[in-house]
Short mmCIF file of C-alpha atoms and ligand atoms in Angstrom, two decimals:
data_model
loop_
_atom_site.label_atom_id
_atom_site.label_comp_id
_atom_site.label_asym_id
_atom_site.label_seq_id
_atom_site.Cartn_x
_atom_site.Cartn_y
_atom_site.Cartn_z
CA MET A 839 0.00 0.00 0.00
CA ARG A 840 1.39 3.39 -1.03
CA TYR A 841 0.34 6.71 0.48
CA ILE A 842 -0.17 10.10 -1.16
CA SER A 843 -0.93 13.66 -0.07
CA THR A 844 -4.36 15.26 -0.50
CA ARG A 845 -2.50 18.14 -2.18
CA GLY A 846 -0.52 15.93 -4.56
CA GLY A 847 2.89 17.32 -3.60
CA ILE A 848 4.77 14.25 -2.34
CA ASN A 849 6.02 11.10 -4.02
CA PRO A 850 4.13 8.02 -2.83
CA ILE A 851 5.46 6.72 0.49
CA SER A 852 5.09 3.59 2.63
CA PHE A 853 2.95 3.09 5.73
CA LYS A 854 5.96 3.43 8.03
CA GLU A 855 6.99 6.69 6.39
CA THR A 856 3.39 7.91 6.66
CA VAL A 857 3.31 7.32 10.41
CA LEU A 858 6.57 9.16 11.03
CA MET A 859 5.75 12.05 8.66
CA GLY A 860 2.42 12.94 10.31
CA LEU A 861 1.44 15.94 8.21
CA ALA A 862 2.49 15.61 4.55
CA GLU A 863 5.50 17.73 3.66
CA ASP A 864 3.44 19.74 1.14
CA GLY A 865 1.07 20.78 3.94
CA GLY A 866 -1.62 18.28 2.94
CA LEU A 867 -2.89 15.20 4.77
CA ILE A 868 -1.77 11.70 3.92
CA LEU A 869 -4.15 9.08 2.51
CA PRO A 870 -3.77 5.60 1.03
CA GLU A 871 -3.60 5.55 -2.78
CA SER A 872 -6.76 3.43 -2.75
CA ILE A 873 -9.12 2.07 -0.10
CA PRO A 874 -9.34 -1.72 -0.16
CA VAL A 875 -12.87 -3.05 -0.61
CA VAL A 876 -13.48 -6.13 1.55
CA GLU A 877 -15.42 -8.74 -0.43
CA GLU A 878 -18.30 -10.53 1.14
CA LYS A 879 -16.51 -13.81 1.71
CA LYS A 880 -13.67 -12.19 3.58
CA LEU A 881 -16.04 -10.02 5.56
CA LYS A 882 -17.90 -13.14 6.63
CA SER A 883 -14.67 -14.77 7.77
CA TRP A 884 -13.96 -11.76 9.99
CA ARG A 885 -17.23 -12.01 11.90
CA GLY A 886 -16.13 -14.36 14.62
CA LEU A 887 -12.86 -12.59 15.39
CA SER A 888 -12.04 -10.96 18.71
CA TYR A 889 -11.45 -7.20 18.68
CA PRO A 890 -7.62 -7.44 18.50
CA GLU A 891 -7.85 -10.17 15.84
CA LEU A 892 -10.14 -8.00 13.74
CA ALA A 893 -7.82 -5.04 14.22
CA LEU A 894 -4.96 -7.17 12.90
CA GLU A 895 -6.93 -8.09 9.73
CA VAL A 896 -8.00 -4.49 9.04
CA LEU A 897 -4.65 -2.89 9.83
CA SER A 898 -2.59 -5.41 7.89
CA LEU A 899 -4.36 -4.31 4.69
CA PHE A 900 -2.90 -0.82 5.20
CA ALA A 901 0.32 -1.51 7.12
CA ASP A 902 1.74 -4.03 4.68
CA ASP A 903 5.37 -3.05 5.24
CA LEU A 904 5.29 -4.39 8.82
CA PRO A 905 5.73 -8.13 9.42
CA ARG A 906 2.35 -9.52 10.47
CA SER A 907 3.76 -11.01 13.68
CA HIS A 908 5.14 -7.60 14.72
CA LEU A 909 1.90 -5.82 13.89
CA LYS A 910 0.02 -8.43 15.91
CA GLU A 911 2.21 -7.83 18.93
CA LEU A 912 1.74 -4.05 18.75
CA ILE A 913 -2.05 -4.42 18.52
CA PHE A 914 -2.46 -7.04 21.23
CA LYS A 915 -0.25 -5.08 23.63
CA ALA A 916 -2.27 -1.91 22.96
CA TYR A 917 -5.61 -3.47 23.84
CA ALA A 918 -4.31 -5.37 26.87
CA SER A 919 -4.56 -2.04 28.72
CA PHE A 920 -8.36 -1.92 28.27
CA ASP A 921 -10.57 -2.89 31.19
CA HIS A 922 -13.28 -4.75 29.23
CA PRO A 923 -12.83 -8.16 27.56
CA ASP A 924 -14.62 -6.93 24.39
CA ILE A 925 -12.35 -3.80 24.27
CA CYS A 926 -15.19 -1.81 22.65
CA PRO A 927 -18.44 -3.40 23.88
CA VAL A 928 -21.72 -2.68 22.11
CA VAL A 929 -24.80 -2.54 24.33
CA LYS A 930 -28.49 -2.01 23.57
CA LYS A 931 -29.96 0.85 25.60
CA GLY A 932 -33.52 1.91 24.92
CA PRO A 933 -34.00 2.70 21.23
CA VAL A 934 -30.30 2.72 20.30
CA TRP A 935 -27.09 0.73 20.49
CA ILE A 936 -24.21 2.27 22.38
CA LEU A 937 -20.67 1.55 21.20
CA GLU A 938 -18.59 2.07 24.36
CA LEU A 939 -15.19 3.43 23.36
CA PHE A 940 -14.14 4.52 26.84
CA HIS A 941 -12.61 1.39 28.34
CA GLY A 942 -9.00 2.50 27.83
CA PRO A 943 -6.75 4.04 30.49
CA THR A 944 -7.97 7.66 30.11
CA LEU A 945 -11.66 6.82 29.58
CA ALA A 946 -12.12 8.45 26.16
CA PHE A 947 -12.15 7.00 22.65
CA LYS A 948 -8.79 8.55 21.84
CA ASP A 949 -7.16 5.68 23.77
CA VAL A 950 -8.28 3.22 21.07
CA ALA A 951 -5.90 4.84 18.60
CA LEU A 952 -3.24 6.32 20.88
CA GLN A 953 -2.47 3.15 22.81
CA PHE A 954 -1.66 1.57 19.45
CA LEU A 955 0.17 4.61 18.08
CA GLY A 956 2.44 4.76 21.16
CA ASN A 957 3.50 1.15 20.51
CA LEU A 958 3.95 1.83 16.82
CA PHE A 959 6.12 4.91 17.42
CA GLU A 960 8.33 3.03 19.85
CA TYR A 961 8.71 0.16 17.39
CA LEU A 962 9.58 2.36 14.40
CA LEU A 963 12.01 4.54 16.36
CA ARG A 964 13.86 1.53 17.69
CA GLU A 965 13.97 -0.09 14.26
CA GLN A 966 15.35 3.03 12.61
CA GLY A 967 17.60 4.17 15.44
CA LEU A 968 15.72 7.45 15.83
CA LYS A 969 14.48 9.51 18.75
CA MET A 970 11.38 11.68 18.94
CA ASN A 971 10.19 14.51 21.13
CA ILE A 972 6.44 14.83 20.88
CA LEU A 973 5.11 18.34 21.34
CA GLY A 974 1.42 19.12 21.54
CA ALA A 975 -1.25 21.32 23.08
CA THR A 976 -4.45 20.01 24.59
CA SER A 977 -7.76 21.34 25.80
CA GLY A 978 -8.30 18.08 27.69
CA ASP A 979 -8.73 14.57 26.31
CA THR A 980 -6.04 14.30 23.65
CA GLY A 981 -3.26 15.26 26.06
CA SER A 982 -3.96 12.56 28.62
CA ALA A 983 -4.57 9.88 25.98
CA ALA A 984 -1.29 10.80 24.25
CA ILE A 985 0.59 10.80 27.56
CA TYR A 986 -0.77 7.37 28.45
CA GLY A 987 0.08 6.19 24.94
CA VAL A 988 3.81 6.94 25.30
CA LYS A 989 4.58 7.08 29.02
CA GLY A 990 7.55 4.97 30.02
CA ARG A 991 8.54 4.24 26.41
CA GLN A 992 12.03 4.29 25.00
CA ASN A 993 13.33 6.93 22.60
CA ILE A 994 10.28 9.16 23.09
CA ASN A 995 9.77 12.17 25.30
CA ILE A 996 6.44 13.96 25.34
CA PHE A 997 5.74 17.62 26.11
CA ILE A 998 2.08 18.55 26.48
CA LEU A 999 0.93 22.13 27.01
CA HIS A 1000 -2.38 22.71 28.73
CA PRO A 1001 -3.92 26.00 29.86
CA HIS A 1002 -3.32 26.19 33.60
CA GLY A 1003 -6.59 26.15 35.55
CA ARG A 1004 -8.69 26.00 32.37
CA VAL A 1005 -9.10 22.27 31.82
CA SER A 1006 -11.47 20.29 34.01
CA PRO A 1007 -9.99 19.10 37.33
CA VAL A 1008 -10.24 15.44 36.29
CA GLN A 1009 -8.58 16.16 32.96
CA ALA A 1010 -5.72 18.09 34.60
CA LEU A 1011 -5.09 15.35 37.16
CA GLN A 1012 -5.14 12.64 34.50
CA MET A 1013 -2.15 14.39 32.96
CA THR A 1014 -0.20 15.73 35.91
CA THR A 1015 -0.32 12.51 37.94
CA VAL A 1016 1.71 10.72 35.27
CA THR A 1017 5.21 11.12 36.64
CA ASP A 1018 7.23 8.91 34.29
CA PRO A 1019 10.54 10.57 33.48
CA ASN A 1020 9.72 10.88 29.73
CA VAL A 1021 6.52 12.88 30.38
CA PHE A 1022 6.53 16.66 30.73
CA ASN A 1023 3.33 18.53 31.53
CA LEU A 1024 3.60 22.22 30.84
CA ALA A 1025 0.85 24.21 32.55
CA VAL A 1026 0.76 27.48 30.64
CA LYS A 1027 -0.57 30.66 32.23
CA GLY A 1028 -2.93 31.42 29.36
CA THR A 1029 -5.72 29.96 27.23
CA PHE A 1030 -5.84 26.89 25.01
CA ASP A 1031 -5.45 29.19 22.00
CA ASP A 1032 -2.21 30.53 23.54
CA CYS A 1033 -0.95 26.96 23.97
CA GLN A 1034 -1.78 26.10 20.39
CA ALA A 1035 -0.18 29.27 19.05
CA ILE A 1036 3.03 28.53 20.97
CA VAL A 1037 3.18 24.97 19.62
CA LYS A 1038 2.47 26.14 16.10
CA GLU A 1039 5.22 28.73 16.24
CA ILE A 1040 7.75 26.22 17.56
CA PHE A 1041 6.87 23.76 14.77
CA GLY A 1042 7.33 26.62 12.33
CA ASP A 1043 10.98 27.01 13.38
CA LEU A 1044 12.27 24.24 11.12
CA THR A 1045 15.82 24.40 12.48
CA PHE A 1046 14.56 23.84 16.00
CA LYS A 1047 12.12 21.18 14.79
CA ARG A 1048 14.87 19.19 13.08
CA LYS A 1049 17.41 19.64 15.86
CA TYR A 1050 15.04 18.26 18.48
CA HIS A 1051 13.22 15.69 16.25
CA LEU A 1052 9.84 17.17 17.09
CA GLY A 1053 6.89 14.91 16.41
CA ALA A 1054 3.13 15.48 16.53
CA ILE A 1055 0.43 13.21 17.86
CA ASN A 1056 -2.77 14.97 16.80
CA SER A 1057 -5.47 13.40 14.67
CA ILE A 1058 -3.81 14.28 11.38
CA ASN A 1059 -1.74 11.10 11.82
CA TRP A 1060 -3.17 8.44 9.49
CA ALA A 1061 -2.46 5.66 11.99
CA ARG A 1062 -4.97 7.24 14.37
CA VAL A 1063 -7.74 7.27 11.77
CA LEU A 1064 -6.88 3.73 10.74
CA ALA A 1065 -7.10 2.33 14.28
CA GLN A 1066 -10.56 3.89 14.59
CA VAL A 1067 -11.87 2.23 11.41
CA VAL A 1068 -11.80 -1.10 13.25
CA TYR A 1069 -14.55 -0.35 15.78
CA TYR A 1070 -17.05 0.56 13.07
CA ILE A 1071 -16.64 -2.85 11.45
CA TRP A 1072 -16.65 -4.49 14.88
CA ALA A 1073 -19.91 -2.82 15.90
CA TYR A 1074 -21.46 -3.52 12.49
CA PHE A 1075 -20.85 -7.25 13.11
CA ARG A 1076 -22.21 -7.22 16.67
CA VAL A 1077 -25.39 -5.33 15.87
CA THR A 1078 -26.25 -7.03 12.57
CA GLU A 1079 -25.89 -10.39 14.34
CA ALA A 1080 -28.09 -9.35 17.23
CA GLU A 1081 -30.77 -7.72 15.06
CA GLY A 1082 -30.70 -10.11 12.10
CA ILE A 1083 -30.58 -7.18 9.70
CA GLU A 1084 -27.78 -6.36 7.26
CA TYR A 1085 -27.72 -2.56 7.46
CA VAL A 1086 -26.94 -0.10 10.23
CA ARG A 1087 -26.54 3.61 10.84
CA PHE A 1088 -23.92 5.21 13.06
CA SER A 1089 -24.22 8.47 14.96
CA VAL A 1090 -20.89 10.13 15.69
CA PRO A 1091 -20.25 13.20 17.87
CA THR A 1092 -17.45 15.03 16.11
CA GLY A 1093 -15.58 18.32 15.94
CA ASN A 1094 -12.46 17.55 13.93
CA PHE A 1095 -14.14 15.25 11.38
CA GLY A 1096 -11.67 12.67 12.75
CA ASP A 1097 -13.82 9.95 14.23
CA ILE A 1098 -16.50 10.21 11.57
CA PHE A 1099 -13.91 10.15 8.81
CA ALA A 1100 -12.83 6.75 10.14
CA GLY A 1101 -16.47 5.72 9.76
CA TYR A 1102 -16.46 6.95 6.17
CA ILE A 1103 -13.41 4.77 5.42
CA ALA A 1104 -15.15 1.78 7.06
CA LYS A 1105 -18.20 2.49 4.87
CA LYS A 1106 -16.01 2.49 1.75
CA MET A 1107 -14.43 -0.80 2.82
CA ILE A 1108 -17.53 -2.84 3.66
CA GLY A 1109 -19.99 -1.24 1.24
CA LYS A 1110 -23.66 -0.61 1.86
CA GLY A 1111 -23.81 -2.37 5.27
CA ILE A 1112 -23.20 1.05 6.80
CA GLU A 1113 -26.19 2.84 5.32
CA HIS A 1114 -25.63 6.37 6.65
CA LEU A 1115 -23.36 8.17 9.09
CA ILE A 1116 -24.97 10.79 11.32
CA LEU A 1117 -22.60 13.68 11.92
CA ALA A 1118 -23.48 15.18 15.31
CA THR A 1119 -22.12 18.57 16.35
CA ASN A 1120 -22.63 20.78 19.37
CA GLU A 1121 -23.24 24.51 18.96
CA ASN A 1122 -19.97 24.70 17.01
CA ASP A 1123 -21.86 23.63 13.93
CA ILE A 1124 -19.60 24.32 10.93
CA LEU A 1125 -19.73 20.66 9.85
CA THR A 1126 -23.52 20.55 10.13
CA ARG A 1127 -23.82 23.63 7.95
CA PHE A 1128 -21.51 21.94 5.48
CA VAL A 1129 -23.60 18.76 5.25
CA ASN A 1130 -27.00 20.46 5.23
CA GLN A 1131 -26.35 23.64 3.26
CA GLY A 1132 -22.97 23.31 1.57
CA ASP A 1133 -21.69 26.17 3.74
CA TYR A 1134 -18.28 25.55 5.34
CA SER A 1135 -17.54 28.92 6.90
CA LEU A 1136 -15.69 29.70 10.10
CA GLY A 1137 -17.52 31.03 13.13
CA GLN A 1138 -16.27 31.97 16.59
CA VAL A 1139 -15.42 29.02 18.81
CA LYS A 1140 -18.04 28.72 21.52
CA SER A 1141 -17.31 27.00 24.87
CA THR A 1142 -19.84 24.28 25.64
CA ILE A 1143 -20.42 21.40 28.05
CA SER A 1144 -18.97 19.04 25.39
CA PRO A 1145 -15.59 20.81 25.22
CA SER A 1146 -13.75 18.19 23.14
CA MET A 1147 -15.94 19.21 20.20
CA ASP A 1148 -15.48 22.97 20.61
CA ILE A 1149 -13.68 23.27 17.31
CA GLN A 1150 -14.18 25.35 14.20
CA ILE A 1151 -11.36 24.22 11.93
CA ALA A 1152 -11.86 20.49 11.41
CA SER A 1153 -8.39 19.16 10.78
CA ASN A 1154 -9.51 15.98 9.02
CA PHE A 1155 -12.00 17.71 6.74
CA GLU A 1156 -9.38 17.98 4.01
CA ARG A 1157 -9.23 14.19 3.81
CA TYR A 1158 -12.93 14.01 3.05
CA LEU A 1159 -12.68 16.87 0.58
CA TYR A 1160 -10.23 14.78 -1.43
CA TYR A 1161 -12.95 12.18 -2.03
CA LEU A 1162 -15.71 14.73 -2.54
CA TYR A 1163 -13.54 16.27 -5.26
CA ASP A 1164 -13.13 12.89 -6.98
CA GLU A 1165 -9.55 12.43 -5.74
CA ASP A 1166 -8.33 15.54 -7.55
CA PRO A 1167 -5.46 16.98 -5.42
CA MET A 1168 -5.31 20.24 -7.40
CA ARG A 1169 -8.89 21.06 -6.49
CA VAL A 1170 -8.18 20.26 -2.83
CA LYS A 1171 -5.13 22.48 -2.85
CA GLU A 1172 -7.04 25.37 -4.43
CA ALA A 1173 -9.87 24.97 -1.94
CA MET A 1174 -7.54 24.95 1.06
CA VAL A 1175 -5.74 28.04 -0.17
CA GLN A 1176 -9.08 29.77 -0.60
CA PHE A 1177 -10.24 28.64 2.83
CA ALA A 1178 -7.06 29.97 4.46
CA ARG A 1179 -7.66 33.33 2.75
CA LYS A 1180 -11.41 33.75 3.19
CA GLY A 1181 -12.33 31.38 6.04
CA LYS A 1182 -15.07 30.00 3.85
CA LEU A 1183 -15.87 27.34 1.27
CA SER A 1184 -19.15 26.98 -0.59
CA PHE A 1185 -20.43 23.85 -2.28
CA GLU A 1186 -22.85 23.43 -5.16
CA LYS A 1187 -26.12 21.63 -4.84
CA ALA A 1188 -24.86 18.53 -6.66
CA GLU A 1189 -21.90 18.32 -4.28
CA THR A 1190 -24.11 18.68 -1.22
CA GLN A 1191 -26.33 15.93 -2.59
CA LYS A 1192 -23.27 13.72 -2.89
CA VAL A 1193 -22.34 14.49 0.73
CA GLN A 1194 -25.84 13.55 1.83
CA GLU A 1195 -25.54 10.12 0.23
CA ASP A 1196 -23.18 9.27 3.10
CA PHE A 1197 -23.97 11.77 5.87
CA TYR A 1198 -26.93 13.32 7.62
CA SER A 1199 -26.22 15.96 10.24
CA ARG A 1200 -27.71 17.82 13.15
CA SER A 1201 -26.37 20.35 15.63
CA VAL A 1202 -27.42 19.83 19.25
CA SER A 1203 -27.71 22.71 21.71
CA GLN A 1204 -26.49 22.55 25.30
CA GLU A 1205 -30.07 22.52 26.63
CA GLU A 1206 -30.88 19.59 24.36
CA THR A 1207 -27.72 17.82 25.48
CA LEU A 1208 -28.66 18.13 29.17
CA ALA A 1209 -32.26 17.12 28.42
CA THR A 1210 -31.00 14.07 26.54
CA ILE A 1211 -28.80 12.97 29.45
CA LYS A 1212 -31.78 13.35 31.74
CA GLN A 1213 -34.32 11.58 29.54
CA PHE A 1214 -31.98 8.76 28.58
CA TYR A 1215 -31.18 8.13 32.24
CA ALA A 1216 -34.87 8.15 33.17
CA GLU A 1217 -35.71 5.67 30.40
CA THR A 1218 -32.73 3.33 30.54
CA GLY A 1219 -30.80 3.98 33.79
CA TYR A 1220 -27.71 4.62 31.65
CA ILE A 1221 -25.61 7.76 32.11
CA LEU A 1222 -24.37 9.44 28.93
CA ASP A 1223 -21.39 11.76 28.90
CA PRO A 1224 -22.20 15.13 27.25
CA HIS A 1225 -20.37 14.27 23.98
CA THR A 1226 -22.15 10.95 23.67
CA ALA A 1227 -25.43 12.71 24.45
CA VAL A 1228 -24.92 15.01 21.45
CA GLY A 1229 -24.55 11.91 19.28
CA VAL A 1230 -27.56 10.17 20.80
CA ARG A 1231 -29.78 13.24 20.30
CA ALA A 1232 -28.76 13.58 16.65
CA GLY A 1233 -29.06 9.83 16.16
CA LEU A 1234 -32.63 9.82 17.46
CA ALA A 1235 -33.49 12.55 14.97
CA PHE A 1236 -32.48 10.28 12.10
CA ARG A 1237 -33.86 7.00 13.31
CA ASN A 1238 -35.69 4.81 10.79
CA HIS A 1239 -36.21 1.04 10.69
CA LEU A 1240 -32.44 0.43 10.80
CA PRO A 1241 -30.45 -0.07 14.01
CA MET A 1242 -28.78 3.16 15.19
CA ILE A 1243 -25.32 2.72 16.73
CA CYS A 1244 -24.25 5.72 18.82
CA LEU A 1245 -20.57 6.13 19.59
CA ALA A 1246 -19.94 6.70 23.32
CA THR A 1247 -16.75 8.73 23.14
CA ALA A 1248 -16.11 9.31 26.86
CA HIS A 1249 -17.02 7.86 30.23
CA PRO A 1250 -19.46 10.16 32.07
CA ALA A 1251 -17.10 10.36 35.08
CA LYS A 1252 -14.75 12.45 32.92
CA PHE A 1253 -17.37 15.20 32.76
CA PRO A 1254 -19.06 15.06 36.17
CA GLU A 1255 -20.03 18.75 36.08
CA ALA A 1256 -22.34 18.30 33.08
CA VAL A 1257 -23.79 15.07 34.43
CA LYS A 1258 -24.50 16.70 37.78
CA LYS A 1259 -26.18 19.59 36.03
CA ALA A 1260 -28.45 17.21 34.11
CA LEU A 1261 -29.19 14.61 36.78
CA GLY A 1262 -28.35 16.22 40.12
CA ILE A 1263 -26.04 13.28 40.91
CA ASP A 1264 -22.37 12.53 40.39
CA PRO A 1265 -21.62 9.71 37.96
CA PRO A 1266 -19.93 6.73 39.64
CA ARG A 1267 -16.15 6.94 39.43
CA PRO A 1268 -14.42 4.01 37.77
CA ALA A 1269 -11.20 2.53 39.16
CA ALA A 1270 -9.04 4.43 36.67
CA LEU A 1271 -9.98 7.69 38.41
CA ALA A 1272 -9.89 6.43 41.99
CA GLU A 1273 -7.57 8.29 44.34
CA LEU A 1274 -6.61 10.63 41.51
CA GLU A 1275 -6.44 13.58 43.90
CA ASN A 1276 -4.06 11.77 46.25
CA ARG A 1277 -1.49 10.75 43.68
CA PRO A 1278 1.76 12.71 43.36
CA GLN A 1279 1.72 15.33 40.61
CA ARG A 1280 4.42 16.73 38.40
CA PHE A 1281 4.05 19.73 36.11
CA GLU A 1282 5.92 22.86 35.13
CA LEU A 1283 4.18 26.22 35.37
CA LEU A 1284 5.27 28.49 32.52
CA PRO A 1285 4.24 31.90 31.16
CA ALA A 1286 2.32 31.93 27.86
CA GLU A 1287 5.36 32.78 25.77
CA VAL A 1288 7.31 30.90 23.15
CA LYS A 1289 10.80 31.34 24.58
CA PRO A 1290 10.35 29.68 28.00
CA VAL A 1291 8.60 26.72 26.36
CA LYS A 1292 11.35 26.38 23.77
CA ASP A 1293 14.02 26.60 26.47
CA PHE A 1294 12.27 23.94 28.50
CA VAL A 1295 11.97 21.58 25.53
CA ALA A 1296 15.63 22.15 24.59
CA GLN A 1297 16.73 21.32 28.13
CA HIS A 1298 14.69 18.13 28.44
CA ALA A 1299 14.56 16.81 24.88
CA LEU A 1300 16.11 13.53 23.78
CA THR A 1301 18.83 14.30 21.25
C1 PLP B 2172 -11.94 14.24 20.80
C2 PLP B 2172 -13.32 13.92 21.25
C3 PLP B 2172 -14.44 14.02 20.38
C4 PLP B 2172 -14.33 14.52 18.95
O1 PLP B 2172 -13.48 13.74 18.16
P1 PLP B 2172 -13.18 14.13 16.65
O2 PLP B 2172 -11.80 13.66 16.38
O3 PLP B 2172 -13.32 15.57 16.56
O4 PLP B 2172 -14.15 13.41 15.79
C5 PLP B 2172 -15.68 13.64 20.86
N1 PLP B 2172 -15.85 13.23 22.14
C6 PLP B 2172 -14.81 13.14 23.00
C7 PLP B 2172 -15.07 12.70 24.39
C8 PLP B 2172 -13.51 13.48 22.59
O5 PLP B 2172 -12.49 13.38 23.46
#
């Protein structure tokens, strides 16, 4: 399998090169040259597999430059850290199916990909005699999942900036209580936007970037998308078996177009079994406007009770655009240049119709989100986290005779404030969060400026 850039500016590369490159060198995103279609016979043979076995089958189609036995080891080790035997269990609750993606160490779906990516990085760095210093900014979930993905690993240090006092207490503790020597939490006296701007500027200093082998771990990395494709196929098997029906819909709470893009790839691979994907947004509704009206125009970021979806620029959108534009990289490039200039893209009716062949979309307000948590709990006794609730509400709006599978992207205990607001009770705390307050913490408090962060990285980087 060879990989190309959405903007057409790189020579085809291998899977291993793709993982280490992250963002394509021409500024585009990396995609496989073609998406393998899984024929019916093979699909049938996958049905009885365990989650890690299925992951091995799916990933080996894309990661064909890794020996299968090595890939198997990386996958099985990644999912050994999950606290449920099914890894991603699918449970029927009231009118919908819930795909629980929060059984990893940090209780959000990002663990599904980042536990694997941490193993993969370590493997590739060792093989190629390289070192990497990961630098990233987080508003909450990505930081802790990335830290848990690489803590204690060889040849990798990780530096995560978070806005001091501006992430939820649970989220902060999940990061700062990891005291492995290769983990550096930088609490920045500023906002998330400040953190992101600092990281962006440091990555822009190419001399510094090369000298310190800076690496990124955000959702532009193809390996993250790929690892997420697996749970769509997994859930499709579980629910079609249980319901005796060959078609399903998925509802996906999304901000970056990351998780739902993985669903789109799964849909391309297994064909019409995935009938539609429901794209659920909170009040940051740029993607909903895109699907429903062909209007992809930037608004102001609004803070909501589902903060991991408070995003306006959807970093994986460009990957989808490549397919919408019939795999024409020149059109993608033009569109992205225009978007950078005007903050807006418009789509013709025929294009919007094409989008709607795969996606329906709805934006869910904060009041609706709280009401959904409340009603769902009253009807089923099951507590939704606010992100999952956005997906459930949108999913219910597009329910027909087909089973609706709603992705549960976080455990409710990660967002106790929203749950308390909706239900008046605290969600039960799972073992992963027990005693969090009593564990030793380690973090560095820094001003919101580039120089002190750069100095800190230079002092503590692997070289
Ligand atoms: C990151 C995150 C999302 C959104 O994921 P996308 O990559 O934007 O699709 C949704 N819910 C939770 C809990 C998250 O952490």
